[in-house]
mmCIF file of C-alpha atoms and ligand atoms in Angstrom:
data_model
loop_
_atom_site.group_PDB
_atom_site.id
_atom_site.type_symbol
_atom_site.label_atom_id
_atom_site.label_comp_id
_atom_site.label_asym_id
_atom_site.label_seq_id
_atom_site.Cartn_x
_atom_site.Cartn_y
_atom_site.Cartn_z
ATOM 1 C CA UNK A 1014 -80.383 46.727 0.692
ATOM 2 C CA UNK A 1015 -78.388 43.630 1.292
ATOM 3 C CA UNK A 1016 -76.579 44.211 4.512
ATOM 4 C CA UNK A 1017 -78.765 44.467 7.672
ATOM 5 C CA UNK A 1018 -76.354 45.928 10.268
ATOM 6 C CA UNK A 1019 -79.127 45.465 12.836
ATOM 7 C CA UNK A 1020 -79.260 41.699 12.098
ATOM 8 C CA UNK A 1021 -75.512 41.416 12.158
ATOM 9 C CA UNK A 1022 -75.322 43.162 15.607
ATOM 10 C CA UNK A 1023 -78.170 41.076 16.973
ATOM 11 C CA UNK A 1024 -76.475 37.820 16.067
ATOM 12 C CA UNK A 1025 -73.145 39.053 17.323
ATOM 13 C CA UNK A 1026 -74.725 39.970 20.610
ATOM 14 C CA UNK A 1027 -76.611 36.682 20.820
ATOM 15 C CA UNK A 1028 -80.030 38.463 20.948
ATOM 16 C CA UNK A 1029 -82.521 36.030 19.439
ATOM 17 C CA UNK A 1030 -85.593 38.362 19.688
ATOM 18 C CA UNK A 1031 -83.606 41.268 18.036
ATOM 19 C CA UNK A 1032 -82.418 38.984 15.312
ATOM 20 C CA UNK A 1033 -85.988 37.784 14.588
ATOM 21 C CA UNK A 1034 -87.248 41.398 14.538
ATOM 22 C CA UNK A 1035 -84.316 42.646 12.395
ATOM 23 C CA UNK A 1036 -84.993 39.824 9.914
ATOM 24 C CA UNK A 1037 -88.705 40.708 9.696
ATOM 25 C CA UNK A 1038 -87.795 44.312 9.055
ATOM 26 C CA UNK A 1039 -85.169 43.599 6.397
ATOM 27 C CA UNK A 1040 -87.470 41.223 4.537
ATOM 28 C CA UNK A 1041 -90.266 43.706 4.757
ATOM 29 C CA UNK A 1042 -87.963 46.283 3.196
ATOM 30 C CA UNK A 1043 -87.298 43.899 0.334
ATOM 31 C CA UNK A 1044 -84.026 42.152 1.300
ATOM 32 C CA UNK A 1045 -83.385 38.898 -0.517
ATOM 33 C CA UNK A 1046 -83.229 35.972 1.937
ATOM 34 C CA UNK A 1047 -79.978 34.528 0.524
ATOM 35 C CA UNK A 1048 -78.318 37.876 0.663
ATOM 36 C CA UNK A 1049 -79.223 38.317 4.318
ATOM 37 C CA UNK A 1050 -77.542 35.012 4.996
ATOM 38 C CA UNK A 1051 -74.499 35.894 2.944
ATOM 39 C CA UNK A 1052 -74.030 39.618 3.900
ATOM 40 C CA UNK A 1053 -75.247 39.720 7.501
ATOM 41 C CA UNK A 1054 -75.664 36.312 9.112
ATOM 42 C CA UNK A 1055 -72.573 34.344 8.080
ATOM 43 C CA UNK A 1056 -70.226 37.422 8.574
ATOM 44 C CA UNK A 1057 -71.765 37.792 12.095
ATOM 45 C CA UNK A 1058 -71.016 34.143 12.919
ATOM 46 C CA UNK A 1059 -67.454 34.649 11.530
ATOM 47 C CA UNK A 1060 -66.996 37.598 13.810
ATOM 48 C CA UNK A 1061 -68.338 35.451 16.783
ATOM 49 C CA UNK A 1062 -65.702 32.761 15.751
ATOM 50 C CA UNK A 1063 -62.880 35.454 15.797
ATOM 51 C CA UNK A 1064 -63.995 36.698 19.204
ATOM 52 C CA UNK A 1065 -64.013 33.109 20.414
ATOM 53 C CA UNK A 1066 -60.436 32.596 19.154
ATOM 54 C CA UNK A 1067 -59.346 35.861 20.850
ATOM 55 C CA UNK A 1068 -60.828 34.580 24.184
ATOM 56 C CA UNK A 1069 -63.305 37.444 24.352
ATOM 57 C CA UNK A 1070 -66.242 35.078 23.748
ATOM 58 C CA UNK A 1071 -66.639 31.636 25.339
ATOM 59 C CA UNK A 1072 -68.995 28.724 24.660
ATOM 60 C CA UNK A 1073 -72.158 30.483 26.193
ATOM 61 C CA UNK A 1074 -71.793 33.332 23.743
ATOM 62 C CA UNK A 1075 -71.330 30.835 20.874
ATOM 63 C CA UNK A 1076 -74.621 29.152 21.943
ATOM 64 C CA UNK A 1077 -76.472 32.516 22.167
ATOM 65 C CA UNK A 1078 -75.117 33.614 18.658
ATOM 66 C CA UNK A 1079 -76.307 30.096 17.373
ATOM 67 C CA UNK A 1080 -79.745 30.667 18.798
ATOM 68 C CA UNK A 1081 -80.041 34.169 17.342
ATOM 69 C CA UNK A 1082 -78.936 32.784 14.001
ATOM 70 C CA UNK A 1083 -81.644 30.041 14.300
ATOM 71 C CA UNK A 1084 -84.389 32.509 15.124
ATOM 72 C CA UNK A 1085 -83.563 34.524 11.981
ATOM 73 C CA UNK A 1086 -83.498 31.262 9.926
ATOM 74 C CA UNK A 1087 -86.993 30.510 11.177
ATOM 75 C CA UNK A 1088 -88.221 33.438 9.020
ATOM 76 C CA UNK A 1089 -85.860 32.846 6.163
ATOM 77 C CA UNK A 1090 -86.159 28.986 5.700
ATOM 78 C CA UNK A 1091 -89.770 29.035 4.479
ATOM 79 C CA UNK A 1092 -88.908 31.580 1.882
ATOM 80 C CA UNK A 1093 -86.038 29.547 0.541
ATOM 81 C CA UNK A 1094 -88.083 26.421 0.570
ATOM 82 C CA UNK A 1095 -91.129 28.057 -1.069
ATOM 83 C CA UNK A 1096 -89.050 29.158 -4.037
ATOM 84 C CA UNK A 1097 -88.400 25.553 -5.233
ATOM 85 C CA UNK A 1098 -90.406 23.051 -7.354
ATOM 86 C CA UNK A 1099 -90.148 19.454 -6.183
ATOM 87 C CA UNK A 1100 -87.812 17.357 -8.251
ATOM 88 C CA UNK A 1101 -87.237 13.598 -8.137
ATOM 89 C CA UNK A 1102 -83.828 13.849 -6.476
ATOM 90 C CA UNK A 1103 -83.440 12.778 -2.848
ATOM 91 C CA UNK A 1104 -80.731 14.083 -0.627
ATOM 92 C CA UNK A 1105 -79.703 12.891 2.796
ATOM 93 C CA UNK A 1106 -77.777 15.357 4.927
ATOM 94 C CA UNK A 1107 -76.248 15.338 8.442
ATOM 95 C CA UNK A 1108 -73.418 16.718 10.581
ATOM 96 C CA UNK A 1109 -70.949 13.889 11.247
ATOM 97 C CA UNK A 1110 -70.442 11.934 14.483
ATOM 98 C CA UNK A 1111 -69.169 13.949 17.493
ATOM 99 C CA UNK A 1112 -69.943 17.260 15.845
ATOM 100 C CA UNK A 1113 -72.973 19.446 17.158
ATOM 101 C CA UNK A 1114 -72.546 22.354 14.694
ATOM 102 C CA UNK A 1115 -75.643 22.333 12.625
ATOM 103 C CA UNK A 1116 -76.258 26.008 11.475
ATOM 104 C CA UNK A 1117 -74.325 25.678 8.230
ATOM 105 C CA UNK A 1118 -75.798 22.244 7.569
ATOM 106 C CA UNK A 1119 -79.319 23.632 8.101
ATOM 107 C CA UNK A 1120 -78.552 26.457 5.589
ATOM 108 C CA UNK A 1121 -77.456 23.866 2.967
ATOM 109 C CA UNK A 1122 -80.546 21.656 3.666
ATOM 110 C CA UNK A 1123 -82.836 24.738 3.234
ATOM 111 C CA UNK A 1124 -81.143 25.812 -0.013
ATOM 112 C CA UNK A 1125 -81.318 22.331 -1.439
ATOM 113 C CA UNK A 1126 -85.016 22.133 -0.445
ATOM 114 C CA UNK A 1127 -85.548 25.561 -1.955
ATOM 115 C CA UNK A 1128 -84.028 24.309 -5.159
ATOM 116 C CA UNK A 1129 -86.675 21.570 -5.332
ATOM 117 C CA UNK A 1130 -84.751 18.650 -3.949
ATOM 118 C CA UNK A 1131 -86.267 16.216 -1.373
ATOM 119 C CA UNK A 1132 -84.155 16.633 1.676
ATOM 120 C CA UNK A 1133 -83.935 14.164 4.557
ATOM 121 C CA UNK A 1134 -82.094 15.900 7.466
ATOM 122 C CA UNK A 1135 -80.567 13.327 9.930
ATOM 123 C CA UNK A 1136 -79.585 16.170 12.260
ATOM 124 C CA UNK A 1137 -76.124 16.524 14.020
ATOM 125 C CA UNK A 1138 -73.816 14.008 15.623
ATOM 126 C CA UNK A 1139 -74.816 11.353 13.000
ATOM 127 C CA UNK A 1140 -72.887 8.053 13.279
ATOM 128 C CA UNK A 1141 -71.562 6.307 10.183
ATOM 129 C CA UNK A 1142 -74.066 3.469 10.934
ATOM 130 C CA UNK A 1143 -77.039 5.905 10.915
ATOM 131 C CA UNK A 1144 -75.863 7.299 7.515
ATOM 132 C CA UNK A 1145 -75.638 3.733 6.177
ATOM 133 C CA UNK A 1146 -79.066 2.833 7.572
ATOM 134 C CA UNK A 1147 -80.655 6.033 6.102
ATOM 135 C CA UNK A 1148 -79.114 5.199 2.621
ATOM 136 C CA UNK A 1149 -80.379 1.661 2.694
ATOM 137 C CA UNK A 1150 -83.841 2.686 3.898
ATOM 138 C CA UNK A 1151 -84.448 5.938 1.925
ATOM 139 C CA UNK A 1152 -82.377 5.257 -1.281
ATOM 140 C CA UNK A 1153 -81.128 8.817 -1.827
ATOM 141 C CA UNK A 1154 -79.080 10.020 -4.814
ATOM 142 C CA UNK A 1155 -76.907 12.204 -2.735
ATOM 143 C CA UNK A 1156 -75.404 12.121 0.776
ATOM 144 C CA UNK A 1157 -74.213 15.420 2.163
ATOM 145 C CA UNK A 1158 -71.912 15.472 5.174
ATOM 146 C CA UNK A 1159 -71.001 18.634 7.243
ATOM 147 C CA UNK A 1160 -68.130 18.941 9.780
ATOM 148 C CA UNK A 1161 -66.931 22.136 11.617
ATOM 149 C CA UNK A 1162 -64.284 20.588 13.809
ATOM 150 C CA UNK A 1163 -60.874 19.328 12.639
ATOM 151 C CA UNK A 1164 -61.322 16.485 15.133
ATOM 152 C CA UNK A 1165 -64.586 15.342 13.540
ATOM 153 C CA UNK A 1166 -63.391 15.467 9.865
ATOM 154 C CA UNK A 1167 -62.069 11.909 10.039
ATOM 155 C CA UNK A 1168 -65.640 10.817 10.640
ATOM 156 C CA UNK A 1169 -66.281 11.761 7.063
ATOM 157 C CA UNK A 1170 -63.883 9.143 5.846
ATOM 158 C CA UNK A 1171 -65.235 6.610 8.433
ATOM 159 C CA UNK A 1172 -68.705 7.164 7.004
ATOM 160 C CA UNK A 1173 -67.532 6.863 3.406
ATOM 161 C CA UNK A 1174 -65.738 3.615 4.380
ATOM 162 C CA UNK A 1175 -68.945 2.351 6.161
ATOM 163 C CA UNK A 1176 -71.005 3.088 2.958
ATOM 164 C CA UNK A 1177 -68.446 1.061 0.948
ATOM 165 C CA UNK A 1178 -68.421 -1.799 3.390
ATOM 166 C CA UNK A 1179 -72.235 -1.901 3.325
ATOM 167 C CA UNK A 1180 -72.097 -2.101 -0.543
ATOM 168 C CA UNK A 1181 -74.054 1.079 -1.066
ATOM 169 C CA UNK A 1182 -71.249 3.580 -1.807
ATOM 170 C CA UNK A 1183 -71.719 3.353 -5.648
ATOM 171 C CA UNK A 1184 -75.385 4.032 -5.343
ATOM 172 C CA UNK A 1185 -74.930 7.544 -4.078
ATOM 173 C CA UNK A 1186 -72.805 10.668 -4.695
ATOM 174 C CA UNK A 1187 -71.099 11.958 -1.561
ATOM 175 C CA UNK A 1188 -70.654 15.763 -0.963
ATOM 176 C CA UNK A 1189 -68.703 17.297 1.856
ATOM 177 C CA UNK A 1190 -68.706 20.805 3.420
ATOM 178 C CA UNK A 1191 -67.986 22.792 6.523
ATOM 179 C CA UNK A 1192 -65.385 25.317 7.478
ATOM 180 C CA UNK A 1193 -62.308 23.105 7.942
ATOM 181 C CA UNK A 1194 -62.975 20.854 4.943
ATOM 182 C CA UNK A 1195 -61.292 21.394 1.626
ATOM 183 C CA UNK A 1196 -61.591 19.982 -1.860
ATOM 184 C CA UNK A 1197 -58.194 18.393 -1.437
ATOM 185 C CA UNK A 1198 -59.508 16.553 1.616
ATOM 186 C CA UNK A 1199 -62.712 15.581 -0.131
ATOM 187 C CA UNK A 1200 -60.606 13.955 -3.066
ATOM 188 C CA UNK A 1201 -58.309 12.208 -0.616
ATOM 189 C CA UNK A 1202 -61.005 10.428 1.158
ATOM 190 C CA UNK A 1203 -62.926 9.453 -1.933
ATOM 191 C CA UNK A 1204 -65.869 11.930 -1.834
ATOM 192 C CA UNK A 1205 -67.545 13.082 -5.000
ATOM 193 C CA UNK A 1206 -67.551 16.748 -4.365
ATOM 194 C CA UNK A 1207 -66.951 19.694 -1.984
ATOM 195 C CA UNK A 1208 -68.314 23.152 -1.709
ATOM 196 C CA UNK A 1209 -67.452 25.974 0.632
ATOM 197 C CA UNK A 1210 -71.054 27.312 0.767
ATOM 198 C CA UNK A 1211 -74.619 26.490 0.394
ATOM 199 C CA UNK A 1212 -75.049 27.977 -3.092
ATOM 200 C CA UNK A 1213 -72.169 25.862 -4.294
ATOM 201 C CA UNK A 1214 -73.852 22.818 -2.747
ATOM 202 C CA UNK A 1215 -76.960 23.280 -4.922
ATOM 203 C CA UNK A 1216 -74.762 23.734 -8.073
ATOM 204 C CA UNK A 1217 -72.750 20.637 -7.239
ATOM 205 C CA UNK A 1218 -75.901 18.484 -6.809
ATOM 206 C CA UNK A 1219 -77.162 19.790 -10.139
ATOM 207 C CA UNK A 1220 -73.951 19.043 -11.996
ATOM 208 C CA UNK A 1221 -73.364 15.634 -10.468
ATOM 209 C CA UNK A 1222 -76.917 14.519 -11.410
ATOM 210 C CA UNK A 1223 -76.918 16.584 -14.541
ATOM 211 C CA UNK A 1224 -80.248 18.209 -13.697
ATOM 212 C CA UNK A 1225 -81.094 21.582 -15.117
HETATM 213 C C1 LIG B 420 -71.757 28.641 16.575
HETATM 214 C C2 LIG B 420 -70.638 27.808 16.972
HETATM 215 C C3 LIG B 420 -70.781 26.834 17.909
HETATM 216 C C4 LIG B 420 -72.068 26.427 18.571
HETATM 217 C C5 LIG B 420 -72.893 25.597 17.492
HETATM 218 C C6 LIG B 420 -74.296 25.817 17.536
HETATM 219 C C7 LIG B 420 -75.010 25.070 16.454
HETATM 220 N N1 LIG B 420 -76.255 24.691 16.711
HETATM 221 O O1 LIG B 420 -74.473 24.845 15.387
HETATM 222 C C8 LIG B 420 -71.707 25.622 19.805
HETATM 223 C C9 LIG B 420 -71.702 26.447 21.036
HETATM 224 C C10 LIG B 420 -72.588 24.399 20.122
HETATM 225 C C11 LIG B 420 -70.257 25.225 19.472
HETATM 226 C C12 LIG B 420 -69.576 24.265 20.213
HETATM 227 C C13 LIG B 420 -68.238 23.991 19.978
HETATM 228 N N2 LIG B 420 -67.374 24.680 19.122
HETATM 229 CO CO1 LIG B 420 -67.970 25.922 17.801
HETATM 230 N N3 LIG B 420 -68.291 27.373 16.664
HETATM 231 C C14 LIG B 420 -69.284 28.006 16.327
HETATM 232 C C15 LIG B 420 -68.956 29.193 15.335
HETATM 233 C C16 LIG B 420 -68.842 30.479 16.065
HETATM 234 C C17 LIG B 420 -69.869 29.433 14.131
HETATM 235 C C18 LIG B 420 -70.160 28.140 13.269
HETATM 236 C C19 LIG B 420 -71.258 28.572 12.293
HETATM 237 O O2 LIG B 420 -72.413 28.272 12.449
HETATM 238 N N4 LIG B 420 -70.877 29.211 11.243
HETATM 239 C C20 LIG B 420 -71.854 29.765 10.240
HETATM 240 C C21 LIG B 420 -72.349 28.779 9.233
HETATM 241 C C22 LIG B 420 -73.307 29.327 8.235
HETATM 242 O O3 LIG B 420 -71.091 28.465 8.495
HETATM 243 P P1 LIG B 420 -70.592 26.951 8.263
HETATM 244 O O4 LIG B 420 -71.056 26.051 9.322
HETATM 245 O O5 LIG B 420 -69.190 26.999 7.880
HETATM 246 O O6 LIG B 420 -71.478 26.525 6.938
HETATM 247 C C23 LIG B 420 -71.319 26.983 5.686
HETATM 248 C C24 LIG B 420 -70.257 26.271 4.890
HETATM 249 O O7 LIG B 420 -69.165 25.732 5.573
HETATM 250 C C25 LIG B 420 -70.942 25.348 4.000
HETATM 251 N N5 LIG B 420 -71.295 23.939 4.513
HETATM 252 C C26 LIG B 420 -71.525 23.544 5.817
HETATM 253 N N6 LIG B 420 -71.854 22.291 5.867
HETATM 254 C C27 LIG B 420 -71.828 21.850 4.583
HETATM 255 C C28 LIG B 420 -72.146 20.623 4.055
HETATM 256 C C29 LIG B 420 -72.037 20.432 2.644
HETATM 257 C C30 LIG B 420 -72.339 19.004 2.103
HETATM 258 C C31 LIG B 420 -71.717 21.426 1.794
HETATM 259 C C32 LIG B 420 -71.601 21.280 0.331
HETATM 260 C C33 LIG B 420 -71.373 22.777 2.346
HETATM 261 C C34 LIG B 420 -71.516 22.938 3.654
HETATM 262 O O8 LIG B 420 -72.199 25.981 3.764
HETATM 263 C C35 LIG B 420 -72.579 26.726 4.978
HETATM 264 C C36 LIG B 420 -73.374 27.945 4.481
HETATM 265 O O9 LIG B 420 -72.606 28.676 3.588
HETATM 266 C C37 LIG B 420 -67.566 28.622 14.756
HETATM 267 C C38 LIG B 420 -66.613 29.734 14.231
HETATM 268 C C39 LIG B 420 -66.759 29.934 12.743
HETATM 269 N N7 LIG B 420 -66.517 31.151 12.289
HETATM 270 O O10 LIG B 420 -67.051 29.017 11.999
HETATM 271 C C40 LIG B 420 -67.029 27.913 15.995
HETATM 272 C C41 LIG B 420 -66.017 26.720 15.834
HETATM 273 C C42 LIG B 420 -66.453 25.828 14.723
HETATM 274 N N8 LIG B 420 -66.223 25.927 17.078
HETATM 275 C C43 LIG B 420 -65.119 25.524 17.519
HETATM 276 C C44 LIG B 420 -64.926 24.801 18.828
HETATM 277 C C45 LIG B 420 -63.492 24.522 19.217
HETATM 278 C C46 LIG B 420 -66.025 24.317 19.484
HETATM 279 C C47 LIG B 420 -66.097 23.536 20.778
HETATM 280 C C48 LIG B 420 -65.073 22.368 20.814
HETATM 281 C C49 LIG B 420 -65.912 24.505 21.883
HETATM 282 C C50 LIG B 420 -65.762 23.939 23.350
HETATM 283 N N9 LIG B 420 -64.563 24.080 23.856
HETATM 284 O O11 LIG B 420 -66.673 23.208 23.757
HETATM 285 C C51 LIG B 420 -67.465 22.898 20.776
HETATM 286 C C52 LIG B 420 -67.667 21.581 20.077
HETATM 287 C C53 LIG B 420 -69.032 20.943 20.227
HETATM 288 C C54 LIG B 420 -69.222 19.791 19.310
HETATM 289 N N10 LIG B 420 -68.959 18.610 19.796
HETATM 290 O O12 LIG B 420 -69.600 19.989 18.216
HETATM 291 C C55 LIG B 420 -63.892 25.903 16.696
HETATM 292 C C56 LIG B 420 -63.438 24.730 15.820
HETATM 293 C C57 LIG B 420 -61.879 24.672 15.705
HETATM 294 C C58 LIG B 420 -61.508 23.592 14.745
HETATM 295 N N11 LIG B 420 -60.916 23.887 13.691
HETATM 296 O O13 LIG B 420 -61.743 22.404 15.121
HETATM 297 C C59 LIG B 420 -64.526 27.134 15.823
HETATM 298 C C60 LIG B 420 -63.941 27.206 14.426
HETATM 299 C C61 LIG B 420 -64.258 28.448 16.664
HETATM 300 C C62 LIG B 420 -62.754 28.799 16.759
HETATM 301 N N12 LIG B 420 -62.395 29.726 15.875
HETATM 302 O O14 LIG B 420 -61.979 28.179 17.477
HETATM 303 N N13 LIG B 420 -69.715 26.039 18.550
#
């Protein structure tokens, strides 16, 4: 049973308690954590986005849906993380400056952790300077950036430029993601890779670093 209609409805209606309970039930019934994300949670957020575009939902509804998504992730994240064995690969991840969307970034972070990578999550609204400081201090192999707004996408380029200026760009591979980002854009601004989802992010890290 992949799709939990109850979880989908709970997120769509911004009901965090119901989302938590629906997740518990679905997991107890044997649903795979990743499939719950792909078949119930992400489609629910897509629907929320459509309702926002149609001006049936407004920012408060987006916030409530985001909270419902997070309360479901509280149960799912430990399961994703537990499935991995630690590898000597360090990843820094953050949502770029000016952008507060962190749900997708959090899923990517959990999936990477679940695949055994060490993940340092800088949070949302991360300035280029903060990315540079973290790279210097933590010496990661990979830097992942997320952006959900077309107006914050340029901060990805500013961050890559800041990494170059600080002399650390060649030490790391830079991966991009987030709904408005494309592989074309990633190429244009000099990133090393792009993926449209969290599974792809794991594959990209593995292929870029040639780990099994
Ligand atoms: C929830 C939400 C919010 C919440 C965010 C809560 C939170 N903590 O994240 C709140 C209410 C804060 C919010 C605010 C705003 N939002 Co908003 N929001 C959304 C909504 C409905 C869902 C986003 C989401 O979580 N999707 C689910 C996740 C799982 O998907 P995802 O983020 O795309 O991530 C996946 C992939 O992209 C990928 N990925 C993501 N990051 C990365 C990184 C890497 C490295 C890789 C490889 C992959 C990867 O993997 C993820 C998992 O598969 C979207 C609509 C939509 N359908 O996307 C609008 C949307 C993004 N918001 C929008 C807007 C306009 C705003 C506001 C400007 C509204 C306002 N007037 O105030 C503000 C901006 C605030 C700010 N400065 O950031 C627009 C953006 C339009 C645009 N193109 O620029 C959208 C598209 C809605 C719309 N249709 O108009 N929002």
